[in-house]
mmCIF file of N, CA and C in Angstrom:
data_model
loop_
_atom_site.group_PDB
_atom_site.id
_atom_site.type_symbol
_atom_site.label_atom_id
_atom_site.label_comp_id
_atom_site.label_asym_id
_atom_site.label_seq_id
_atom_site.Cartn_x
_atom_site.Cartn_y
_atom_site.Cartn_z
ATOM 1 N N UNK A 115 0.891 -1.095 -0.011
ATOM 2 C CA UNK A 115 -0.003 0.005 0.005
ATOM 3 C C UNK A 115 0.898 1.238 0.005
ATOM 4 N N UNK A 116 0.488 2.204 -0.787
ATOM 5 C CA UNK A 116 1.333 3.402 -0.900
ATOM 6 C C UNK A 116 1.048 4.390 0.153
ATOM 7 N N UNK A 117 2.039 5.051 0.697
ATOM 8 C CA UNK A 117 1.856 5.944 1.799
ATOM 9 C C UNK A 117 1.490 7.398 1.213
ATOM 10 N N UNK A 118 0.529 8.053 1.946
ATOM 11 C CA UNK A 118 0.250 9.370 1.441
ATOM 12 C C UNK A 118 0.893 10.357 2.398
ATOM 13 N N UNK A 119 1.900 11.022 1.992
ATOM 14 C CA UNK A 119 2.664 11.873 2.873
ATOM 15 C C UNK A 119 1.877 13.150 3.328
ATOM 16 N N UNK A 120 0.947 13.691 2.483
ATOM 17 C CA UNK A 120 0.132 14.791 2.963
ATOM 18 C C UNK A 120 -0.671 14.478 4.065
ATOM 19 N N UNK A 121 -1.388 13.381 4.076
ATOM 20 C CA UNK A 121 -2.337 13.012 5.178
ATOM 21 C C UNK A 121 -1.428 12.616 6.428
ATOM 22 N N UNK A 122 -0.368 11.959 6.197
ATOM 23 C CA UNK A 122 0.450 11.580 7.364
ATOM 24 C C UNK A 122 1.065 12.981 8.060
ATOM 25 N N UNK A 123 1.377 13.887 7.207
ATOM 26 C CA UNK A 123 1.850 15.210 7.839
ATOM 27 C C UNK A 123 0.785 15.895 8.578
ATOM 28 N N UNK A 124 -0.431 15.884 7.976
ATOM 29 C CA UNK A 124 -1.589 16.610 8.677
ATOM 30 C C UNK A 124 -1.912 15.903 10.026
ATOM 31 N N UNK A 125 -1.796 14.610 10.067
ATOM 32 C CA UNK A 125 -2.155 13.862 11.279
ATOM 33 C C UNK A 125 -0.963 14.126 12.326
ATOM 34 N N UNK A 126 0.302 14.098 11.831
ATOM 35 C CA UNK A 126 1.388 14.343 12.725
ATOM 36 C C UNK A 126 1.480 15.796 13.276
ATOM 37 N N UNK A 127 0.987 16.717 12.407
ATOM 38 C CA UNK A 127 1.083 18.151 12.961
ATOM 39 C C UNK A 127 -0.265 18.570 13.630
ATOM 40 N N UNK A 128 -1.278 17.710 13.691
ATOM 41 C CA UNK A 128 -2.445 18.116 14.355
ATOM 42 C C UNK A 128 -2.277 18.141 15.897
ATOM 43 N N UNK A 129 -2.520 19.359 16.390
ATOM 44 C CA UNK A 129 -2.398 19.614 17.889
ATOM 45 C C UNK A 129 -3.713 20.344 18.307
ATOM 46 N N UNK A 130 -4.614 19.563 18.709
ATOM 47 C CA UNK A 130 -5.894 20.236 19.138
ATOM 48 C C UNK A 130 -5.781 21.090 20.307
ATOM 49 N N UNK A 131 -6.584 22.170 20.294
ATOM 50 C CA UNK A 131 -6.517 23.045 21.410
ATOM 51 C C UNK A 131 -7.272 22.584 22.627
ATOM 52 N N UNK A 132 -6.625 22.595 23.661
ATOM 53 C CA UNK A 132 -7.264 22.124 24.983
ATOM 54 C C UNK A 132 -7.860 23.342 25.654
ATOM 55 N N UNK A 133 -9.039 23.324 25.868
ATOM 56 C CA UNK A 133 -9.710 24.487 26.620
ATOM 57 C C UNK A 133 -9.586 24.384 28.046
ATOM 58 N N UNK A 134 -10.280 25.185 28.686
ATOM 59 C CA UNK A 134 -10.392 25.227 30.173
ATOM 60 C C UNK A 134 -10.962 23.967 30.613
ATOM 61 N N UNK A 135 -10.404 23.299 31.660
ATOM 62 C CA UNK A 135 -10.967 22.139 32.183
ATOM 63 C C UNK A 135 -12.316 22.280 32.893
ATOM 64 N N UNK A 136 -12.460 23.480 33.406
ATOM 65 C CA UNK A 136 -13.827 23.795 34.008
ATOM 66 C C UNK A 136 -14.945 23.873 32.935
ATOM 67 N N UNK A 137 -14.577 24.421 31.837
ATOM 68 C CA UNK A 137 -15.648 24.535 30.781
ATOM 69 C C UNK A 137 -15.887 23.030 30.228
ATOM 70 N N UNK A 138 -14.917 22.289 30.134
ATOM 71 C CA UNK A 138 -15.145 20.966 29.691
ATOM 72 C C UNK A 138 -15.924 20.094 30.676
ATOM 73 N N UNK A 139 -15.697 20.327 31.918
ATOM 74 C CA UNK A 139 -16.467 19.553 32.942
ATOM 75 C C UNK A 139 -17.837 20.142 33.030
ATOM 76 N N UNK A 140 -18.094 21.381 32.795
ATOM 77 C CA UNK A 140 -19.487 21.784 32.903
ATOM 78 C C UNK A 140 -20.253 21.333 31.697
ATOM 79 N N UNK A 141 -19.706 21.355 30.515
ATOM 80 C CA UNK A 141 -20.304 20.770 29.321
ATOM 81 C C UNK A 141 -20.603 19.296 29.551
ATOM 82 N N UNK A 142 -19.614 18.543 29.998
ATOM 83 C CA UNK A 142 -19.870 17.171 30.327
ATOM 84 C C UNK A 142 -20.993 16.880 31.366
ATOM 85 N N UNK A 143 -21.051 17.624 32.367
ATOM 86 C CA UNK A 143 -22.066 17.506 33.376
ATOM 87 C C UNK A 143 -23.395 17.824 32.676
ATOM 88 N N UNK A 144 -23.492 18.850 31.864
ATOM 89 C CA UNK A 144 -24.770 19.151 31.241
ATOM 90 C C UNK A 144 -25.335 18.060 30.333
ATOM 91 N N UNK A 145 -24.327 17.534 29.447
ATOM 92 C CA UNK A 145 -24.649 16.390 28.707
ATOM 93 C C UNK A 145 -25.145 15.212 29.479
ATOM 94 N N UNK A 146 -24.404 14.919 30.607
ATOM 95 C CA UNK A 146 -24.799 13.738 31.377
ATOM 96 C C UNK A 146 -26.200 13.967 31.933
ATOM 97 N N UNK A 147 -26.521 15.246 32.315
ATOM 98 C CA UNK A 147 -27.873 15.472 32.889
ATOM 99 C C UNK A 147 -28.926 15.279 31.921
ATOM 100 N N UNK A 148 -28.620 15.638 30.639
ATOM 101 C CA UNK A 148 -29.595 15.364 29.631
ATOM 102 C C UNK A 148 -29.821 13.900 29.293
ATOM 103 N N UNK A 149 -28.715 13.147 29.376
ATOM 104 C CA UNK A 149 -28.770 11.751 29.014
ATOM 105 C C UNK A 149 -29.494 10.885 30.169
ATOM 106 N N UNK A 150 -29.286 11.299 31.399
ATOM 107 C CA UNK A 150 -29.922 10.526 32.437
ATOM 108 C C UNK A 150 -31.336 10.275 32.478
ATOM 109 N N UNK A 151 -32.198 11.160 32.126
ATOM 110 C CA UNK A 151 -33.642 10.913 32.049
ATOM 111 C C UNK A 151 -34.026 9.958 30.906
ATOM 112 N N UNK A 152 -33.232 10.088 29.785
ATOM 113 C CA UNK A 152 -33.562 9.066 28.753
ATOM 114 C C UNK A 152 -33.146 7.661 29.105
ATOM 115 N N UNK A 153 -32.105 7.560 29.879
ATOM 116 C CA UNK A 153 -31.609 6.249 30.325
ATOM 117 C C UNK A 153 -32.678 5.645 31.328
ATOM 118 N N UNK A 154 -33.189 6.439 32.211
ATOM 119 C CA UNK A 154 -34.186 5.949 33.152
ATOM 120 C C UNK A 154 -35.505 5.660 32.403
ATOM 121 N N UNK A 155 -35.875 6.377 31.418
ATOM 122 C CA UNK A 155 -37.083 6.138 30.640
ATOM 123 C C UNK A 155 -36.832 4.622 29.946
ATOM 124 N N UNK A 156 -35.713 4.504 29.324
ATOM 125 C CA UNK A 156 -35.499 3.249 28.642
ATOM 126 C C UNK A 156 -35.479 2.003 29.606
ATOM 127 N N UNK A 157 -34.935 2.215 30.874
ATOM 128 C CA UNK A 157 -35.036 1.131 31.828
ATOM 129 C C UNK A 157 -36.450 0.904 32.237
ATOM 130 N N UNK A 158 -37.175 2.000 32.449
ATOM 131 C CA UNK A 158 -38.684 1.834 32.856
ATOM 132 C C UNK A 158 -39.435 1.022 31.732
ATOM 133 N N UNK A 159 -39.224 1.450 30.488
ATOM 134 C CA UNK A 159 -39.912 0.731 29.421
ATOM 135 C C UNK A 159 -39.583 -0.696 29.317
ATOM 136 N N UNK A 160 -38.287 -0.955 29.532
ATOM 137 C CA UNK A 160 -37.759 -2.333 29.405
ATOM 138 C C UNK A 160 -38.423 -3.232 30.535
ATOM 139 N N UNK A 161 -38.521 -2.749 31.666
ATOM 140 C CA UNK A 161 -39.249 -3.415 32.861
ATOM 141 C C UNK A 161 -40.713 -3.520 32.539
ATOM 142 N N UNK A 162 -41.310 -2.536 31.998
ATOM 143 C CA UNK A 162 -42.854 -2.625 31.575
ATOM 144 C C UNK A 162 -43.025 -3.668 30.566
ATOM 145 N N UNK A 163 -42.055 -3.709 29.588
ATOM 146 C CA UNK A 163 -42.184 -4.712 28.516
ATOM 147 C C UNK A 163 -42.077 -6.135 29.082
ATOM 148 N N UNK A 164 -41.108 -6.334 29.939
ATOM 149 C CA UNK A 164 -40.948 -7.655 30.584
ATOM 150 C C UNK A 164 -42.277 -8.067 31.335
ATOM 151 N N UNK A 165 -42.831 -7.126 32.063
ATOM 152 C CA UNK A 165 -43.983 -7.446 32.856
ATOM 153 C C UNK A 165 -45.240 -7.768 31.955
ATOM 154 N N UNK A 166 -45.192 -7.001 30.821
ATOM 155 C CA UNK A 166 -46.328 -7.232 29.846
ATOM 156 C C UNK A 166 -46.187 -8.611 29.151
ATOM 157 N N UNK A 167 -44.932 -9.056 28.858
ATOM 158 C CA UNK A 167 -44.706 -10.373 28.364
ATOM 159 C C UNK A 167 -45.149 -11.464 29.428
ATOM 160 N N UNK A 168 -44.793 -11.297 30.589
ATOM 161 C CA UNK A 168 -45.091 -12.204 31.603
ATOM 162 C C UNK A 168 -46.591 -12.412 31.808
ATOM 163 N N UNK A 169 -47.372 -11.241 31.733
ATOM 164 C CA UNK A 169 -48.823 -11.217 31.784
ATOM 165 C C UNK A 169 -49.387 -11.952 30.608
ATOM 166 N N UNK A 170 -48.904 -11.654 29.464
ATOM 167 C CA UNK A 170 -49.368 -12.386 28.252
ATOM 168 C C UNK A 170 -49.148 -13.855 28.293
ATOM 169 N N UNK A 171 -47.900 -14.252 28.707
ATOM 170 C CA UNK A 171 -47.603 -15.643 28.862
ATOM 171 C C UNK A 171 -48.504 -16.357 29.885
ATOM 172 N N UNK A 172 -48.635 -15.731 31.121
ATOM 173 C CA UNK A 172 -49.379 -16.358 32.169
ATOM 174 C C UNK A 172 -50.886 -16.419 31.911
ATOM 175 N N UNK A 173 -51.376 -15.606 30.984
ATOM 176 C CA UNK A 173 -52.808 -15.632 30.643
ATOM 177 C C UNK A 173 -52.978 -16.509 29.353
ATOM 178 N N UNK A 174 -52.168 -16.512 28.405
ATOM 179 C CA UNK A 174 -52.324 -17.285 27.214
ATOM 180 C C UNK A 174 -52.099 -18.752 27.322
ATOM 181 N N UNK A 175 -51.091 -19.203 28.051
ATOM 182 C CA UNK A 175 -50.828 -20.559 28.246
ATOM 183 C C UNK A 175 -51.958 -21.435 28.905
ATOM 184 N N UNK A 176 -52.495 -20.918 30.030
ATOM 185 C CA UNK A 176 -53.547 -21.729 30.622
ATOM 186 C C UNK A 176 -54.763 -21.794 29.739
ATOM 187 N N UNK A 177 -55.172 -20.688 29.066
ATOM 188 C CA UNK A 177 -56.268 -20.760 28.178
ATOM 189 C C UNK A 177 -56.041 -21.628 26.996
ATOM 190 N N UNK A 178 -54.812 -21.568 26.455
ATOM 191 C CA UNK A 178 -54.514 -22.621 25.394
ATOM 192 C C UNK A 178 -54.609 -24.030 25.827
ATOM 193 N N UNK A 179 -54.134 -24.316 27.092
ATOM 194 C CA UNK A 179 -54.081 -25.688 27.662
ATOM 195 C C UNK A 179 -55.659 -26.087 27.755
ATOM 196 N N UNK A 180 -56.435 -25.227 28.288
ATOM 197 C CA UNK A 180 -57.797 -25.479 28.591
ATOM 198 C C UNK A 180 -58.567 -25.780 27.287
ATOM 199 N N UNK A 181 -58.401 -24.908 26.327
ATOM 200 C CA UNK A 181 -58.987 -25.102 24.983
ATOM 201 C C UNK A 181 -58.540 -26.413 24.325
ATOM 202 N N UNK A 182 -57.225 -26.704 24.401
ATOM 203 C CA UNK A 182 -56.806 -27.917 23.853
ATOM 204 C C UNK A 182 -57.420 -29.073 24.495
ATOM 205 N N UNK A 183 -57.516 -29.164 25.740
ATOM 206 C CA UNK A 183 -58.112 -30.256 26.382
ATOM 207 C C UNK A 183 -59.672 -30.275 26.081
ATOM 208 N N UNK A 184 -60.334 -29.153 25.860
ATOM 209 C CA UNK A 184 -61.701 -29.155 25.541
ATOM 210 C C UNK A 184 -61.839 -29.715 24.190
ATOM 211 N N UNK A 185 -61.103 -29.297 23.245
ATOM 212 C CA UNK A 185 -61.171 -29.830 21.847
ATOM 213 C C UNK A 185 -60.722 -31.296 21.682
ATOM 214 N N UNK A 186 -59.855 -31.811 22.579
ATOM 215 C CA UNK A 186 -59.458 -33.184 22.519
ATOM 216 C C UNK A 186 -60.649 -34.015 22.981
ATOM 217 N N UNK A 187 -61.358 -33.617 23.975
ATOM 218 C CA UNK A 187 -62.444 -34.459 24.525
ATOM 219 C C UNK A 187 -63.771 -34.166 23.802
ATOM 220 N N UNK A 188 -63.879 -32.992 23.133
ATOM 221 C CA UNK A 188 -65.094 -32.708 22.256
ATOM 222 C C UNK A 188 -64.692 -32.183 21.037
ATOM 223 N N UNK A 189 -64.299 -33.002 20.039
ATOM 224 C CA UNK A 189 -63.771 -32.529 18.770
ATOM 225 C C UNK A 189 -64.966 -32.030 17.948
ATOM 226 N N UNK A 190 -64.619 -31.175 17.060
ATOM 227 C CA UNK A 190 -65.605 -30.573 16.171
ATOM 228 C C UNK A 190 -66.106 -31.672 15.186
ATOM 229 N N UNK A 191 -67.375 -31.757 14.885
ATOM 230 C CA UNK A 191 -67.868 -32.761 13.967
ATOM 231 C C UNK A 191 -67.862 -32.237 12.613
ATOM 232 N N UNK A 192 -66.670 -32.125 11.939
ATOM 233 C CA UNK A 192 -66.635 -31.561 10.630
ATOM 234 C C UNK A 192 -66.005 -32.835 9.838
ATOM 235 N N UNK A 193 -66.789 -33.412 8.992
ATOM 236 C CA UNK A 193 -66.283 -34.442 8.041
ATOM 237 C C UNK A 193 -66.495 -34.103 6.660
ATOM 238 N N UNK A 194 -65.336 -34.096 5.946
ATOM 239 C CA UNK A 194 -65.442 -33.872 4.570
ATOM 240 C C UNK A 194 -65.098 -35.156 3.836
ATOM 241 N N UNK A 195 -65.702 -35.241 2.717
ATOM 242 C CA UNK A 195 -65.551 -36.508 1.898
ATOM 243 C C UNK A 195 -64.227 -36.439 1.266
ATOM 244 N N UNK A 196 -63.293 -37.375 1.640
ATOM 245 C CA UNK A 196 -61.951 -37.310 1.132
ATOM 246 C C UNK A 196 -61.725 -38.021 -0.228
ATOM 247 N N UNK A 197 -62.782 -38.672 -0.658
ATOM 248 C CA UNK A 197 -62.673 -39.295 -1.881
ATOM 249 C C UNK A 197 -62.688 -38.404 -3.151
ATOM 250 N N UNK A 198 -63.307 -37.220 -2.966
ATOM 251 C CA UNK A 198 -63.372 -36.339 -4.149
ATOM 252 C C UNK A 198 -62.113 -35.562 -4.326
ATOM 253 N N UNK A 199 -61.190 -35.641 -3.448
ATOM 254 C CA UNK A 199 -59.894 -34.735 -3.649
ATOM 255 C C UNK A 199 -58.952 -35.781 -4.289
ATOM 256 N N UNK A 200 -58.293 -35.184 -5.256
ATOM 257 C CA UNK A 200 -57.275 -35.921 -6.008
ATOM 258 C C UNK A 200 -55.854 -35.633 -5.559
ATOM 259 N N UNK A 201 -55.561 -34.414 -5.056
ATOM 260 C CA UNK A 201 -54.361 -34.062 -4.605
ATOM 261 C C UNK A 201 -54.058 -34.569 -3.152
ATOM 262 N N UNK A 202 -52.891 -35.108 -2.886
ATOM 263 C CA UNK A 202 -52.591 -35.668 -1.470
ATOM 264 C C UNK A 202 -52.740 -34.584 -0.414
ATOM 265 N N UNK A 203 -52.360 -33.360 -0.687
ATOM 266 C CA UNK A 203 -52.422 -32.274 0.277
ATOM 267 C C UNK A 203 -53.859 -31.980 0.617
ATOM 268 N N UNK A 204 -54.742 -31.925 -0.361
ATOM 269 C CA UNK A 204 -56.105 -31.589 -0.093
ATOM 270 C C UNK A 204 -56.787 -32.824 0.590
ATOM 271 N N UNK A 205 -56.314 -34.085 0.213
ATOM 272 C CA UNK A 205 -56.925 -35.170 0.917
ATOM 273 C C UNK A 205 -56.475 -35.162 2.388
ATOM 274 N N UNK A 206 -55.214 -34.670 2.779
ATOM 275 C CA UNK A 206 -54.804 -34.603 4.059
ATOM 276 C C UNK A 206 -55.647 -33.609 4.838
ATOM 277 N N UNK A 207 -55.927 -32.464 4.270
ATOM 278 C CA UNK A 207 -56.810 -31.477 4.902
ATOM 279 C C UNK A 207 -58.254 -31.931 5.075
ATOM 280 N N UNK A 208 -58.670 -32.765 4.115
ATOM 281 C CA UNK A 208 -60.047 -33.287 4.220
ATOM 282 C C UNK A 208 -60.288 -34.336 5.437
ATOM 283 N N UNK A 209 -59.105 -35.088 5.572
ATOM 284 C CA UNK A 209 -59.166 -36.156 6.638
ATOM 285 C C UNK A 209 -59.005 -35.462 8.008
ATOM 286 N N UNK A 210 -58.146 -34.362 8.045
ATOM 287 C CA UNK A 210 -57.887 -33.826 9.392
ATOM 288 C C UNK A 210 -58.351 -32.448 9.576
ATOM 289 N N UNK A 211 -59.489 -32.162 9.001
ATOM 290 C CA UNK A 211 -60.094 -30.807 9.061
ATOM 291 C C UNK A 211 -60.550 -30.443 10.468
ATOM 292 N N UNK A 212 -61.085 -31.344 11.202
ATOM 293 C CA UNK A 212 -61.589 -31.008 12.501
ATOM 294 C C UNK A 212 -60.226 -30.671 13.421
ATOM 295 N N UNK A 213 -59.284 -31.472 13.346
ATOM 296 C CA UNK A 213 -58.069 -31.251 14.113
ATOM 297 C C UNK A 213 -57.436 -29.988 13.775
ATOM 298 N N UNK A 214 -57.303 -29.610 12.465
ATOM 299 C CA UNK A 214 -56.665 -28.416 12.094
ATOM 300 C C UNK A 214 -57.488 -27.217 12.520
ATOM 301 N N UNK A 215 -58.755 -27.207 12.339
ATOM 302 C CA UNK A 215 -59.672 -26.121 12.726
ATOM 303 C C UNK A 215 -59.571 -25.938 14.250
ATOM 304 N N UNK A 216 -59.644 -27.069 15.005
ATOM 305 C CA UNK A 216 -59.550 -26.984 16.464
ATOM 306 C C UNK A 216 -58.181 -26.329 16.880
ATOM 307 N N UNK A 217 -57.084 -26.720 16.156
ATOM 308 C CA UNK A 217 -55.818 -26.034 16.501
ATOM 309 C C UNK A 217 -55.770 -24.543 16.183
ATOM 310 N N UNK A 218 -56.376 -24.222 15.073
ATOM 311 C CA UNK A 218 -56.479 -22.745 14.721
ATOM 312 C C UNK A 218 -57.306 -21.990 15.745
ATOM 313 N N UNK A 219 -58.447 -22.547 16.217
ATOM 314 C CA UNK A 219 -59.264 -21.989 17.246
ATOM 315 C C UNK A 219 -58.524 -21.756 18.514
ATOM 316 N N UNK A 220 -57.729 -22.782 18.915
ATOM 317 C CA UNK A 220 -57.056 -22.747 20.180
ATOM 318 C C UNK A 220 -55.945 -21.730 20.032
ATOM 319 N N UNK A 221 -55.299 -21.574 19.081
ATOM 320 C CA UNK A 221 -54.199 -20.597 18.803
ATOM 321 C C UNK A 221 -54.813 -19.200 18.958
ATOM 322 N N UNK A 222 -55.877 -18.986 18.186
ATOM 323 C CA UNK A 222 -56.442 -17.708 18.071
ATOM 324 C C UNK A 222 -57.095 -17.150 19.338
ATOM 325 N N UNK A 223 -57.878 -18.072 20.015
ATOM 326 C CA UNK A 223 -58.352 -17.689 21.274
ATOM 327 C C UNK A 223 -57.302 -17.345 22.357
ATOM 328 N N UNK A 224 -56.205 -18.213 22.330
ATOM 329 C CA UNK A 224 -55.181 -17.991 23.345
ATOM 330 C C UNK A 224 -54.432 -16.693 23.081
ATOM 331 N N UNK A 225 -54.225 -16.402 21.735
ATOM 332 C CA UNK A 225 -53.598 -15.132 21.412
ATOM 333 C C UNK A 225 -54.481 -13.968 21.776
ATOM 334 N N UNK A 226 -55.759 -14.157 21.624
ATOM 335 C CA UNK A 226 -56.746 -13.060 21.904
ATOM 336 C C UNK A 226 -56.790 -12.808 23.339
ATOM 337 N N UNK A 227 -56.835 -13.827 24.144
ATOM 338 C CA UNK A 227 -56.826 -13.730 25.671
ATOM 339 C C UNK A 227 -55.562 -13.031 26.212
ATOM 340 N N UNK A 228 -54.375 -13.499 25.510
ATOM 341 C CA UNK A 228 -53.082 -12.858 25.983
ATOM 342 C C UNK A 228 -53.171 -11.339 25.569
ATOM 343 N N UNK A 229 -53.673 -11.044 24.384
ATOM 344 C CA UNK A 229 -53.716 -9.623 23.915
ATOM 345 C C UNK A 229 -54.575 -8.785 24.845
ATOM 346 N N UNK A 230 -55.697 -9.230 25.219
ATOM 347 C CA UNK A 230 -56.701 -8.465 25.934
ATOM 348 C C UNK A 230 -56.142 -8.340 27.413
ATOM 349 N N UNK A 231 -55.505 -9.341 27.925
ATOM 350 C CA UNK A 231 -54.978 -9.246 29.301
ATOM 351 C C UNK A 231 -53.811 -8.288 29.271
ATOM 352 N N UNK A 232 -52.952 -8.336 28.226
ATOM 353 C CA UNK A 232 -51.882 -7.324 28.269
ATOM 354 C C UNK A 232 -52.358 -5.951 28.033
ATOM 355 N N UNK A 233 -53.437 -5.809 27.225
ATOM 356 C CA UNK A 233 -54.063 -4.492 27.088
ATOM 357 C C UNK A 233 -54.554 -3.948 28.445
ATOM 358 N N UNK A 234 -55.357 -4.711 29.234
ATOM 359 C CA UNK A 234 -55.790 -4.283 30.436
ATOM 360 C C UNK A 234 -54.584 -4.050 31.394
ATOM 361 N N UNK A 235 -53.580 -4.766 31.355
ATOM 362 C CA UNK A 235 -52.483 -4.583 32.286
ATOM 363 C C UNK A 235 -51.807 -3.293 31.854
ATOM 364 N N UNK A 236 -51.587 -2.946 30.650
ATOM 365 C CA UNK A 236 -50.917 -1.712 30.255
ATOM 366 C C UNK A 236 -51.810 -0.483 30.588
ATOM 367 N N UNK A 237 -53.149 -0.602 30.462
ATOM 368 C CA UNK A 237 -54.027 0.443 30.890
ATOM 369 C C UNK A 237 -53.892 0.675 32.364
ATOM 370 N N UNK A 238 -54.027 -0.332 33.178
ATOM 371 C CA UNK A 238 -53.942 -0.149 34.609
ATOM 372 C C UNK A 238 -52.673 0.279 35.097
ATOM 373 N N UNK A 239 -51.579 -0.220 34.499
ATOM 374 C CA UNK A 239 -50.227 0.240 34.950
ATOM 375 C C UNK A 239 -50.017 1.728 34.558
ATOM 376 N N UNK A 240 -50.484 2.156 33.436
ATOM 377 C CA UNK A 240 -50.280 3.591 33.035
ATOM 378 C C UNK A 240 -51.212 4.405 33.889
ATOM 379 N N UNK A 241 -52.438 3.915 34.233
ATOM 380 C CA UNK A 241 -53.235 4.653 35.150
ATOM 381 C C UNK A 241 -52.671 4.844 36.551
ATOM 382 N N UNK A 242 -52.074 3.751 37.155
ATOM 383 C CA UNK A 242 -51.511 3.892 38.331
ATOM 384 C C UNK A 242 -50.292 4.770 38.334
ATOM 385 N N UNK A 243 -49.406 4.615 37.334
ATOM 386 C CA UNK A 243 -48.229 5.459 37.190
ATOM 387 C C UNK A 243 -48.575 7.040 36.995
ATOM 388 N N UNK A 244 -49.674 7.210 36.375
ATOM 389 C CA UNK A 244 -50.149 8.669 36.196
ATOM 390 C C UNK A 244 -50.704 9.276 37.382
ATOM 391 N N UNK A 245 -51.238 8.468 38.264
ATOM 392 C CA UNK A 245 -51.931 8.981 39.455
ATOM 393 C C UNK A 245 -50.824 9.242 40.517
ATOM 394 N N UNK A 246 -49.642 8.742 40.437
ATOM 395 C CA UNK A 246 -48.614 8.909 41.398
ATOM 396 C C UNK A 246 -47.867 10.119 41.275
#
């Protein structure tokens, strides 16, 4: 690699001016004072997000388990004639339609319950924090 003498001389001759240490410290303290509220806000939001995820998990999992057990013991009575389908994929869906629909219902209801409980948690937590 070829050396560039002009750039090397500029870097070698660069002598930045050092100002008053009191000015530097006052600017540094001012910058730190502006950064501190943002840092606290990020920590608060991170804690709130973790709590929200815990609420969604603790509400969605039991509902999903209960609905899965319900659909295992009381399956939907959907029977499609599998003989009219020529493609193997469509035949698979025709044979297992009640199981597939039950699974979709379980997943959607569990996600809905988790979403609603998270929504209520966020509303109540913001209401409590705003009243303090």
